[in-house]
mmCIF file of C-alpha atoms and ligand atoms in Angstrom:
data_model
loop_
_atom_site.group_PDB
_atom_site.id
_atom_site.type_symbol
_atom_site.label_atom_id
_atom_site.label_comp_id
_atom_site.label_asym_id
_atom_site.label_seq_id
_atom_site.Cartn_x
_atom_site.Cartn_y
_atom_site.Cartn_z
ATOM 1 C CA UNK A 30 63.138 27.280 64.056
ATOM 2 C CA UNK A 31 61.707 24.225 62.325
ATOM 3 C CA UNK A 32 63.807 23.616 59.184
ATOM 4 C CA UNK A 33 61.753 21.746 56.591
ATOM 5 C CA UNK A 34 63.940 21.488 53.508
ATOM 6 C CA UNK A 35 65.259 18.342 51.789
ATOM 7 C CA UNK A 36 68.848 19.002 52.910
ATOM 8 C CA UNK A 37 70.660 20.375 54.695
ATOM 9 C CA UNK A 38 68.217 19.144 57.308
ATOM 10 C CA UNK A 39 67.408 19.914 60.899
ATOM 11 C CA UNK A 40 70.018 18.174 63.048
ATOM 12 C CA UNK A 41 70.281 17.230 66.694
ATOM 13 C CA UNK A 42 72.228 19.588 68.971
ATOM 14 C CA UNK A 43 74.493 16.643 69.917
ATOM 15 C CA UNK A 44 75.466 16.256 66.246
ATOM 16 C CA UNK A 45 76.235 19.955 65.806
ATOM 17 C CA UNK A 46 78.169 20.036 69.098
ATOM 18 C CA UNK A 47 80.662 17.464 67.763
ATOM 19 C CA UNK A 48 81.897 20.139 65.350
ATOM 20 C CA UNK A 49 83.174 22.424 68.103
ATOM 21 C CA UNK A 50 86.771 21.167 68.103
ATOM 22 C CA UNK A 51 89.992 21.520 66.125
ATOM 23 C CA UNK A 52 91.078 18.318 64.391
ATOM 24 C CA UNK A 53 94.159 17.228 62.440
ATOM 25 C CA UNK A 54 93.135 14.905 59.569
ATOM 26 C CA UNK A 55 96.144 12.586 60.068
ATOM 27 C CA UNK A 56 95.837 12.341 63.863
ATOM 28 C CA UNK A 57 95.462 8.761 65.082
ATOM 29 C CA UNK A 58 92.268 9.559 67.015
ATOM 30 C CA UNK A 59 90.690 10.988 63.869
ATOM 31 C CA UNK A 60 91.923 8.054 61.780
ATOM 32 C CA UNK A 61 89.907 5.792 64.060
ATOM 33 C CA UNK A 62 86.825 7.976 63.523
ATOM 34 C CA UNK A 63 87.230 7.770 59.731
ATOM 35 C CA UNK A 64 87.842 4.036 59.785
ATOM 36 C CA UNK A 65 84.699 3.582 61.860
ATOM 37 C CA UNK A 66 82.640 5.742 59.497
ATOM 38 C CA UNK A 67 83.821 3.736 56.491
ATOM 39 C CA UNK A 68 82.944 0.389 58.099
ATOM 40 C CA UNK A 69 79.531 1.586 59.330
ATOM 41 C CA UNK A 70 78.584 3.165 55.997
ATOM 42 C CA UNK A 71 79.616 0.005 54.144
ATOM 43 C CA UNK A 72 77.417 -2.067 56.461
ATOM 44 C CA UNK A 73 74.489 0.384 56.125
ATOM 45 C CA UNK A 74 74.652 0.013 52.341
ATOM 46 C CA UNK A 75 74.651 -3.773 52.627
ATOM 47 C CA UNK A 76 78.139 -3.810 51.144
ATOM 48 C CA UNK A 77 80.134 -7.038 51.181
ATOM 49 C CA UNK A 78 83.667 -6.573 52.599
ATOM 50 C CA UNK A 79 86.163 -7.414 49.871
ATOM 51 C CA UNK A 80 83.574 -6.718 47.136
ATOM 52 C CA UNK A 81 82.432 -3.209 47.999
ATOM 53 C CA UNK A 82 84.101 -0.183 49.538
ATOM 54 C CA UNK A 83 82.685 3.004 51.063
ATOM 55 C CA UNK A 84 84.436 5.937 49.391
ATOM 56 C CA UNK A 85 84.149 9.600 50.343
ATOM 57 C CA UNK A 86 84.630 12.829 48.478
ATOM 58 C CA UNK A 87 84.597 16.339 49.889
ATOM 59 C CA UNK A 88 81.569 18.317 48.739
ATOM 60 C CA UNK A 89 77.973 17.904 47.663
ATOM 61 C CA UNK A 90 75.818 15.301 45.988
ATOM 62 C CA UNK A 91 76.431 16.545 42.451
ATOM 63 C CA UNK A 92 80.173 16.070 42.959
ATOM 64 C CA UNK A 93 79.882 12.461 44.088
ATOM 65 C CA UNK A 94 77.386 11.682 41.281
ATOM 66 C CA UNK A 95 79.737 13.162 38.698
ATOM 67 C CA UNK A 96 82.657 11.239 40.193
ATOM 68 C CA UNK A 97 80.725 7.951 40.000
ATOM 69 C CA UNK A 98 79.672 8.495 36.397
ATOM 70 C CA UNK A 99 83.169 9.527 35.310
ATOM 71 C CA UNK A 100 84.794 6.632 37.141
ATOM 72 C CA UNK A 101 82.396 3.865 36.097
ATOM 73 C CA UNK A 102 81.144 4.750 32.606
ATOM 74 C CA UNK A 103 83.675 4.989 29.744
ATOM 75 C CA UNK A 104 83.509 8.254 27.799
ATOM 76 C CA UNK A 105 81.866 8.553 24.379
ATOM 77 C CA UNK A 106 85.296 8.641 22.709
ATOM 78 C CA UNK A 107 86.691 5.602 24.576
ATOM 79 C CA UNK A 108 87.617 2.399 22.695
ATOM 80 C CA UNK A 109 84.527 0.732 24.221
ATOM 81 C CA UNK A 110 82.224 3.649 25.055
ATOM 82 C CA UNK A 111 79.553 3.417 27.709
ATOM 83 C CA UNK A 112 75.982 4.635 27.296
ATOM 84 C CA UNK A 113 73.707 5.689 30.139
ATOM 85 C CA UNK A 114 69.928 5.335 30.230
ATOM 86 C CA UNK A 115 68.321 7.889 32.553
ATOM 87 C CA UNK A 116 64.631 7.597 33.475
ATOM 88 C CA UNK A 117 63.699 11.268 33.397
ATOM 89 C CA UNK A 118 60.860 11.983 35.819
ATOM 90 C CA UNK A 119 62.162 14.971 37.728
ATOM 91 C CA UNK A 120 64.696 17.763 38.015
ATOM 92 C CA UNK A 121 67.339 15.702 39.777
ATOM 93 C CA UNK A 122 67.302 13.081 37.015
ATOM 94 C CA UNK A 123 67.802 16.023 34.649
ATOM 95 C CA UNK A 124 70.854 17.045 36.656
ATOM 96 C CA UNK A 125 72.340 13.558 36.304
ATOM 97 C CA UNK A 126 71.759 13.891 32.558
ATOM 98 C CA UNK A 127 73.532 17.256 32.427
ATOM 99 C CA UNK A 128 76.563 16.225 34.421
ATOM 100 C CA UNK A 129 76.920 13.000 32.401
ATOM 101 C CA UNK A 130 76.729 14.907 29.104
ATOM 102 C CA UNK A 131 79.175 17.572 30.259
ATOM 103 C CA UNK A 132 81.558 14.779 31.282
ATOM 104 C CA UNK A 133 81.404 13.574 27.658
ATOM 105 C CA UNK A 134 79.315 10.479 28.333
ATOM 106 C CA UNK A 135 76.703 9.114 25.914
ATOM 107 C CA UNK A 136 73.224 9.524 27.370
ATOM 108 C CA UNK A 137 69.754 8.423 26.356
ATOM 109 C CA UNK A 138 66.752 9.569 28.367
ATOM 110 C CA UNK A 139 63.433 7.900 29.004
ATOM 111 C CA UNK A 140 61.021 10.835 29.326
ATOM 112 C CA UNK A 141 58.219 10.281 31.812
ATOM 113 C CA UNK A 142 55.670 12.359 33.711
ATOM 114 C CA UNK A 143 57.114 13.847 36.905
ATOM 115 C CA UNK A 144 54.112 12.647 38.849
ATOM 116 C CA UNK A 145 54.800 8.918 38.874
ATOM 117 C CA UNK A 146 57.550 6.290 39.312
ATOM 118 C CA UNK A 147 59.215 4.552 36.359
ATOM 119 C CA UNK A 148 57.926 0.985 35.842
ATOM 120 C CA UNK A 149 60.038 -2.165 35.360
ATOM 121 C CA UNK A 150 58.357 -2.729 31.964
ATOM 122 C CA UNK A 151 59.443 0.726 30.764
ATOM 123 C CA UNK A 152 63.065 0.077 31.749
ATOM 124 C CA UNK A 153 63.011 -3.418 30.207
ATOM 125 C CA UNK A 154 61.644 -2.019 26.929
ATOM 126 C CA UNK A 155 64.198 0.814 26.797
ATOM 127 C CA UNK A 156 67.069 -1.616 27.423
ATOM 128 C CA UNK A 157 65.786 -4.080 24.830
ATOM 129 C CA UNK A 158 65.462 -1.288 22.269
ATOM 130 C CA UNK A 159 69.099 -0.158 22.571
ATOM 131 C CA UNK A 160 71.811 -2.801 23.050
ATOM 132 C CA UNK A 161 74.470 -0.060 23.289
ATOM 133 C CA UNK A 162 73.173 0.987 26.727
ATOM 134 C CA UNK A 163 75.645 -0.192 29.361
ATOM 135 C CA UNK A 164 74.293 1.545 32.477
ATOM 136 C CA UNK A 165 71.053 2.784 33.980
ATOM 137 C CA UNK A 166 71.489 5.870 36.182
ATOM 138 C CA UNK A 167 68.387 6.297 38.326
ATOM 139 C CA UNK A 168 67.301 8.690 41.072
ATOM 140 C CA UNK A 169 65.814 6.738 43.998
ATOM 141 C CA UNK A 170 63.900 9.595 45.662
ATOM 142 C CA UNK A 171 63.255 12.347 43.118
ATOM 143 C CA UNK A 172 63.508 15.551 45.110
ATOM 144 C CA UNK A 173 62.036 17.563 42.218
ATOM 145 C CA UNK A 174 58.471 16.210 42.360
ATOM 146 C CA UNK A 175 58.582 13.893 45.373
ATOM 147 C CA UNK A 176 58.100 10.482 43.681
ATOM 148 C CA UNK A 177 60.179 7.364 44.370
ATOM 149 C CA UNK A 178 61.808 5.118 41.722
ATOM 150 C CA UNK A 179 62.312 1.839 43.563
ATOM 151 C CA UNK A 180 65.662 0.155 42.811
ATOM 152 C CA UNK A 181 64.366 -2.985 44.506
ATOM 153 C CA UNK A 182 61.869 -3.284 41.628
ATOM 154 C CA UNK A 183 63.985 -1.810 38.801
ATOM 155 C CA UNK A 184 67.312 -3.437 39.757
ATOM 156 C CA UNK A 185 66.270 -7.010 38.871
ATOM 157 C CA UNK A 186 65.203 -5.822 35.391
ATOM 158 C CA UNK A 187 68.602 -4.171 34.849
ATOM 159 C CA UNK A 188 70.263 -7.357 36.097
ATOM 160 C CA UNK A 189 68.196 -9.574 33.778
ATOM 161 C CA UNK A 190 69.205 -7.391 30.828
ATOM 162 C CA UNK A 191 72.896 -7.735 31.755
ATOM 163 C CA UNK A 192 73.361 -4.004 32.358
ATOM 164 C CA UNK A 193 74.670 -2.042 35.336
ATOM 165 C CA UNK A 194 72.912 0.269 37.796
ATOM 166 C CA UNK A 195 74.231 3.578 39.168
ATOM 167 C CA UNK A 196 71.933 4.785 41.927
ATOM 168 C CA UNK A 197 71.470 8.386 43.057
ATOM 169 C CA UNK A 198 70.191 7.684 46.559
ATOM 170 C CA UNK A 199 71.170 11.153 47.787
ATOM 171 C CA UNK A 200 67.776 12.005 49.262
ATOM 172 C CA UNK A 201 66.856 8.375 50.078
ATOM 173 C CA UNK A 202 69.770 6.653 51.749
ATOM 174 C CA UNK A 203 69.377 5.955 55.432
ATOM 175 C CA UNK A 204 65.582 5.989 55.177
ATOM 176 C CA UNK A 205 64.520 4.021 52.090
ATOM 177 C CA UNK A 206 65.778 0.430 51.998
ATOM 178 C CA UNK A 207 68.690 -0.591 49.789
ATOM 179 C CA UNK A 208 71.289 -3.327 50.184
ATOM 180 C CA UNK A 209 74.131 -3.832 47.713
ATOM 181 C CA UNK A 210 74.321 -7.506 48.697
ATOM 182 C CA UNK A 211 70.903 -7.948 47.061
ATOM 183 C CA UNK A 212 71.857 -5.948 43.955
ATOM 184 C CA UNK A 213 74.664 -7.591 41.996
ATOM 185 C CA UNK A 214 73.802 -5.256 39.084
ATOM 186 C CA UNK A 215 74.655 -2.147 41.116
ATOM 187 C CA UNK A 216 78.053 -0.566 40.484
ATOM 188 C CA UNK A 217 77.602 2.249 42.991
ATOM 189 C CA UNK A 218 75.097 3.874 45.332
ATOM 190 C CA UNK A 219 75.583 7.556 46.175
ATOM 191 C CA UNK A 220 74.433 9.733 49.071
ATOM 192 C CA UNK A 221 75.550 12.625 51.240
ATOM 193 C CA UNK A 222 76.042 13.421 54.907
ATOM 194 C CA UNK A 223 73.354 16.099 55.088
ATOM 195 C CA UNK A 224 70.050 14.409 54.169
ATOM 196 C CA UNK A 225 68.446 11.276 55.672
ATOM 197 C CA UNK A 226 71.536 10.493 57.741
ATOM 198 C CA UNK A 227 70.765 13.756 59.579
ATOM 199 C CA UNK A 228 74.299 15.137 59.756
ATOM 200 C CA UNK A 229 75.838 18.338 58.382
ATOM 201 C CA UNK A 230 76.458 18.797 54.637
ATOM 202 C CA UNK A 231 79.979 18.477 53.216
ATOM 203 C CA UNK A 232 80.696 14.837 52.374
ATOM 204 C CA UNK A 233 79.551 12.709 49.434
ATOM 205 C CA UNK A 234 79.597 8.922 49.712
ATOM 206 C CA UNK A 235 79.840 6.325 46.977
ATOM 207 C CA UNK A 236 79.640 2.717 48.047
ATOM 208 C CA UNK A 237 81.095 0.977 45.017
ATOM 209 C CA UNK A 238 81.753 -2.434 43.544
ATOM 210 C CA UNK A 239 85.559 -2.341 43.660
ATOM 211 C CA UNK A 240 86.146 -4.835 40.826
ATOM 212 C CA UNK A 241 84.004 -2.704 38.496
ATOM 213 C CA UNK A 242 85.771 0.437 39.678
ATOM 214 C CA UNK A 243 89.227 -1.005 39.088
ATOM 215 C CA UNK A 244 88.212 -2.361 35.672
ATOM 216 C CA UNK A 245 87.391 1.218 34.706
ATOM 217 C CA UNK A 246 90.541 2.799 36.191
ATOM 218 C CA UNK A 247 91.710 5.671 33.993
ATOM 219 C CA UNK A 248 88.143 6.502 32.835
ATOM 220 C CA UNK A 249 87.563 9.580 34.926
ATOM 221 C CA UNK A 250 89.364 12.255 32.913
ATOM 222 C CA UNK A 251 89.695 14.190 36.188
ATOM 223 C CA UNK A 252 91.989 13.634 39.148
ATOM 224 C CA UNK A 253 89.661 15.331 41.653
ATOM 225 C CA UNK A 254 86.667 13.205 40.595
ATOM 226 C CA UNK A 255 88.488 9.901 40.089
ATOM 227 C CA UNK A 256 86.980 7.342 42.484
ATOM 228 C CA UNK A 257 89.513 4.706 41.392
ATOM 229 C CA UNK A 258 92.181 7.075 42.723
ATOM 230 C CA UNK A 259 90.157 7.667 45.907
ATOM 231 C CA UNK A 260 90.050 3.885 46.333
ATOM 232 C CA UNK A 261 93.779 3.704 45.563
ATOM 233 C CA UNK A 262 94.379 6.007 48.526
ATOM 234 C CA UNK A 263 92.434 3.661 50.814
ATOM 235 C CA UNK A 264 94.544 0.732 49.583
ATOM 236 C CA UNK A 265 97.821 2.639 49.857
ATOM 237 C CA UNK A 266 97.368 4.555 53.111
ATOM 238 C CA UNK A 267 94.502 2.766 54.855
ATOM 239 C CA UNK A 268 90.802 3.386 55.586
ATOM 240 C CA UNK A 269 91.631 6.131 58.108
ATOM 241 C CA UNK A 270 93.179 8.345 55.427
ATOM 242 C CA UNK A 271 91.781 10.947 53.053
ATOM 243 C CA UNK A 272 93.270 12.078 49.727
ATOM 244 C CA UNK A 273 92.969 15.860 50.134
ATOM 245 C CA UNK A 274 91.983 17.941 53.195
ATOM 246 C CA UNK A 275 88.580 16.680 54.388
ATOM 247 C CA UNK A 276 85.965 18.736 56.290
ATOM 248 C CA UNK A 277 87.103 17.179 59.549
ATOM 249 C CA UNK A 278 84.429 18.743 61.769
ATOM 250 C CA UNK A 279 81.676 17.575 59.419
ATOM 251 C CA UNK A 280 83.063 14.049 59.645
ATOM 252 C CA UNK A 281 83.268 14.204 63.450
ATOM 253 C CA UNK A 282 79.592 15.234 63.542
ATOM 254 C CA UNK A 283 78.714 12.569 60.987
ATOM 255 C CA UNK A 284 80.111 9.865 63.285
ATOM 256 C CA UNK A 285 77.726 11.035 66.033
ATOM 257 C CA UNK A 286 74.798 11.162 63.592
ATOM 258 C CA UNK A 287 75.542 7.561 62.577
ATOM 259 C CA UNK A 288 75.163 6.501 66.205
ATOM 260 C CA UNK A 289 71.716 8.114 66.341
ATOM 261 C CA UNK A 290 70.829 6.450 63.056
ATOM 262 C CA UNK A 291 71.882 3.057 64.453
ATOM 263 C CA UNK A 292 69.825 3.650 67.606
ATOM 264 C CA UNK A 293 66.701 4.530 65.578
ATOM 265 C CA UNK A 294 67.277 2.016 62.768
ATOM 266 C CA UNK A 295 66.505 2.473 59.065
ATOM 267 C CA UNK A 296 62.964 1.000 59.223
ATOM 268 C CA UNK A 297 61.960 3.333 62.071
ATOM 269 C CA UNK A 298 63.529 6.328 60.368
ATOM 270 C CA UNK A 299 61.590 5.543 57.194
ATOM 271 C CA UNK A 300 58.388 5.097 59.207
ATOM 272 C CA UNK A 301 58.904 8.478 60.897
ATOM 273 C CA UNK A 302 59.482 10.228 57.551
ATOM 274 C CA UNK A 303 56.470 8.460 56.006
ATOM 275 C CA UNK A 304 54.302 9.675 58.857
ATOM 276 C CA UNK A 305 55.792 13.194 58.560
ATOM 277 C CA UNK A 306 54.942 13.164 54.857
ATOM 278 C CA UNK A 307 51.430 11.731 55.361
ATOM 279 C CA UNK A 308 50.578 14.241 58.072
ATOM 280 C CA UNK A 309 51.718 17.149 55.911
ATOM 281 C CA UNK A 310 50.089 15.875 52.696
ATOM 282 C CA UNK A 311 46.725 15.306 54.380
ATOM 283 C CA UNK A 312 47.063 18.550 56.304
ATOM 284 C CA UNK A 313 47.517 20.494 53.070
ATOM 285 C CA UNK A 314 44.331 18.967 51.616
ATOM 286 C CA UNK A 315 42.507 19.756 54.866
ATOM 287 C CA UNK A 316 43.383 23.469 54.677
ATOM 288 C CA UNK A 317 42.368 23.669 51.019
ATOM 289 C CA UNK A 318 45.729 23.404 49.241
ATOM 290 C CA UNK A 319 46.489 21.007 46.412
ATOM 291 C CA UNK A 320 49.449 18.576 46.626
ATOM 292 C CA UNK A 321 51.418 18.028 43.393
ATOM 293 C CA UNK A 322 51.154 14.235 43.693
ATOM 294 C CA UNK A 323 48.343 11.782 44.311
ATOM 295 C CA UNK A 324 48.794 10.259 47.765
ATOM 296 C CA UNK A 325 49.725 6.862 46.233
ATOM 297 C CA UNK A 326 52.707 8.427 44.413
ATOM 298 C CA UNK A 327 53.780 10.609 47.346
ATOM 299 C CA UNK A 328 57.214 9.589 48.647
ATOM 300 C CA UNK A 329 58.299 10.084 52.275
ATOM 301 C CA UNK A 330 61.080 12.611 51.640
ATOM 302 C CA UNK A 331 59.525 15.779 50.242
ATOM 303 C CA UNK A 332 56.044 17.203 49.728
ATOM 304 C CA UNK A 333 55.391 19.444 46.734
ATOM 305 C CA UNK A 334 52.295 21.650 46.928
ATOM 306 C CA UNK A 335 50.734 23.723 44.131
ATOM 307 C CA UNK A 336 50.989 27.440 44.850
ATOM 308 C CA UNK A 337 47.546 28.920 45.559
ATOM 309 C CA UNK A 338 46.071 30.368 42.332
ATOM 310 C CA UNK A 339 45.163 33.559 44.245
ATOM 311 C CA UNK A 340 46.806 36.493 42.403
ATOM 312 C CA UNK A 341 48.021 37.829 45.767
ATOM 313 C CA UNK A 342 50.274 34.811 46.382
ATOM 314 C CA UNK A 343 53.997 35.471 46.143
ATOM 315 C CA UNK A 344 56.428 32.697 47.148
ATOM 316 C CA UNK A 345 59.150 34.759 48.864
ATOM 317 C CA UNK A 346 56.571 36.701 50.894
ATOM 318 C CA UNK A 347 54.902 33.454 51.913
ATOM 319 C CA UNK A 348 58.257 31.918 52.926
ATOM 320 C CA UNK A 349 59.233 35.028 54.906
ATOM 321 C CA UNK A 350 55.882 35.199 56.704
ATOM 322 C CA UNK A 351 56.045 31.469 57.510
ATOM 323 C CA UNK A 352 59.577 31.934 58.835
ATOM 324 C CA UNK A 353 58.260 34.562 61.244
ATOM 325 C CA UNK A 354 56.214 31.661 62.637
ATOM 326 C CA UNK A 355 59.395 29.573 63.070
ATOM 327 C CA UNK A 356 58.911 27.318 60.045
ATOM 328 C CA UNK A 357 61.501 27.600 57.267
ATOM 329 C CA UNK A 358 60.830 26.073 53.830
ATOM 330 C CA UNK A 359 62.497 26.436 50.400
ATOM 331 C CA UNK A 360 61.989 29.709 48.533
ATOM 332 C CA UNK A 361 62.193 28.011 45.116
ATOM 333 C CA UNK A 362 60.617 25.080 43.312
ATOM 334 C CA UNK A 363 61.762 22.477 40.801
ATOM 335 C CA UNK A 364 58.546 21.627 38.987
ATOM 336 C CA UNK A 365 57.278 22.863 35.582
ATOM 337 C CA UNK A 366 54.359 24.684 37.275
ATOM 338 C CA UNK A 367 54.576 26.948 40.371
ATOM 339 C CA UNK A 368 54.716 24.957 43.603
ATOM 340 C CA UNK A 369 56.328 25.162 47.001
ATOM 341 C CA UNK A 370 58.397 22.397 48.566
ATOM 342 C CA UNK A 371 58.520 21.120 52.115
ATOM 343 C CA UNK A 372 61.044 18.563 53.346
ATOM 344 C CA UNK A 373 59.838 15.777 55.635
ATOM 345 C CA UNK A 374 63.320 14.613 56.678
ATOM 346 C CA UNK A 375 65.756 15.503 59.437
ATOM 347 C CA UNK A 376 65.296 15.577 63.196
ATOM 348 C CA UNK A 377 61.567 16.333 62.871
ATOM 349 C CA UNK A 378 58.442 14.488 63.989
ATOM 350 C CA UNK A 379 54.797 14.193 62.893
ATOM 351 C CA UNK A 380 53.907 16.672 65.670
ATOM 352 C CA UNK A 381 56.305 19.169 64.036
ATOM 353 C CA UNK A 382 54.548 18.594 60.703
ATOM 354 C CA UNK A 383 51.146 19.233 62.313
ATOM 355 C CA UNK A 384 52.514 22.526 63.639
ATOM 356 C CA UNK A 385 53.823 23.359 60.147
ATOM 357 C CA UNK A 386 50.349 22.726 58.664
ATOM 358 C CA UNK A 387 48.784 25.065 61.235
ATOM 359 C CA UNK A 388 51.412 27.736 60.499
ATOM 360 C CA UNK A 389 50.871 27.469 56.711
ATOM 361 C CA UNK A 390 47.141 27.913 57.339
ATOM 362 C CA UNK A 391 47.729 30.943 59.581
ATOM 363 C CA UNK A 392 50.234 32.475 57.151
ATOM 364 C CA UNK A 393 47.824 32.242 54.208
ATOM 365 C CA UNK A 394 45.109 33.853 56.335
ATOM 366 C CA UNK A 395 47.432 36.693 57.377
ATOM 367 C CA UNK A 396 48.476 37.219 53.746
ATOM 368 C CA UNK A 397 44.775 37.240 52.761
ATOM 369 C CA UNK A 398 45.152 34.401 50.277
ATOM 370 C CA UNK A 399 41.545 33.341 49.844
ATOM 371 C CA UNK A 400 41.741 31.215 46.714
ATOM 372 C CA UNK A 401 43.913 28.343 47.895
ATOM 373 C CA UNK A 402 43.541 25.375 45.544
HETATM 374 C C1 PLP B 6 70.169 16.781 47.180
HETATM 375 C C2 PLP B 6 70.219 15.876 46.012
HETATM 376 C C3 PLP B 6 71.360 15.754 45.209
HETATM 377 C C4 PLP B 6 72.614 16.552 45.439
HETATM 378 O O1 PLP B 6 72.455 17.861 45.728
HETATM 379 P P1 PLP B 6 73.689 18.745 46.221
HETATM 380 O O2 PLP B 6 73.104 20.105 46.353
HETATM 381 O O3 PLP B 6 74.731 18.648 45.144
HETATM 382 O O4 PLP B 6 74.173 18.123 47.490
HETATM 383 C C5 PLP B 6 71.357 14.841 44.192
HETATM 384 N N1 PLP B 6 70.287 14.075 43.949
HETATM 385 C C6 PLP B 6 69.173 14.161 44.692
HETATM 386 C C7 PLP B 6 68.036 13.281 44.364
HETATM 387 C C8 PLP B 6 69.103 15.067 45.738
HETATM 388 O O5 PLP B 6 67.998 15.163 46.480
#
């Protein structure tokens, strides 16, 4: 089966095989694995030892994003409240907005079309217009529509305005470039084990500026989601320790996936995903379907395609029929109009994407979908 979803992704058999063991979290052998993961993740994020720390939380991307926002941005009723600007050009940015609001944080959104990146001028204007904004929370690769908001372009604007950046790099990290050493404005960059790092889902990472984190200690309003407390554990009990029971097998597999990532390298992984995305995007046009984005706005992580206008098209039937041809895609979409979504990440190649294009074509023919785009 070719799994083409934006996480959990298709993994290597060697990565999955590392899960087939029983592990005690406090065992010295496992401590060494955890310590190694922490050091490698810190280096991957361009973190500076002594300034940044790689923190982990059990669970999914939403959990680690909520933890970062709670731990770094003072609540609306704090003595010096924080205020978060969120460029809103996709569903995942909308999720950051919701979890920030439900955590009692002040939020202001910058509403944009879902079909293009936010520009530095738009961020600069929004920051100039509201001096109360303390943080910008931005989604690097917007998994909703497939566009990319580049922190390497936006970060300097946030820095110049004297504000802080919180980066949701959940579907970007490991493929798209980002280095904390080059982003003094960045308080934290978040990602998970199960997307571009090509491991199993179950762990959220936040590589944080520790001085900023400690300055905000007591902000979180939640013990489970308090990253200052997670960091406190690292200081108290060492980098090989975890606060509560971790998914040990997922971490063992993650260590193996990191080795494969190191062997491929971030630039080559990005190039592979870009080619996967290009092959699929152009393939869709070739077989008469209409991509959601112009090619210039198309990011390397996920392709969104308009559903054929043919009245006979039904998404679940299409997904089921495609699965019978060994290609599995999402059975839902996150855009205002009906689309289908196809991930370009994981242990997949451009040749796999070519096969997926051929199978989409065959499936539509079998389902007698004549009006395609
Ligand atoms: C996948 C993803 C998340 C987190 O999703 P979970 O289902 O909570 O792991 C957050 N942001 C973006 C941009 C994502 O792609």
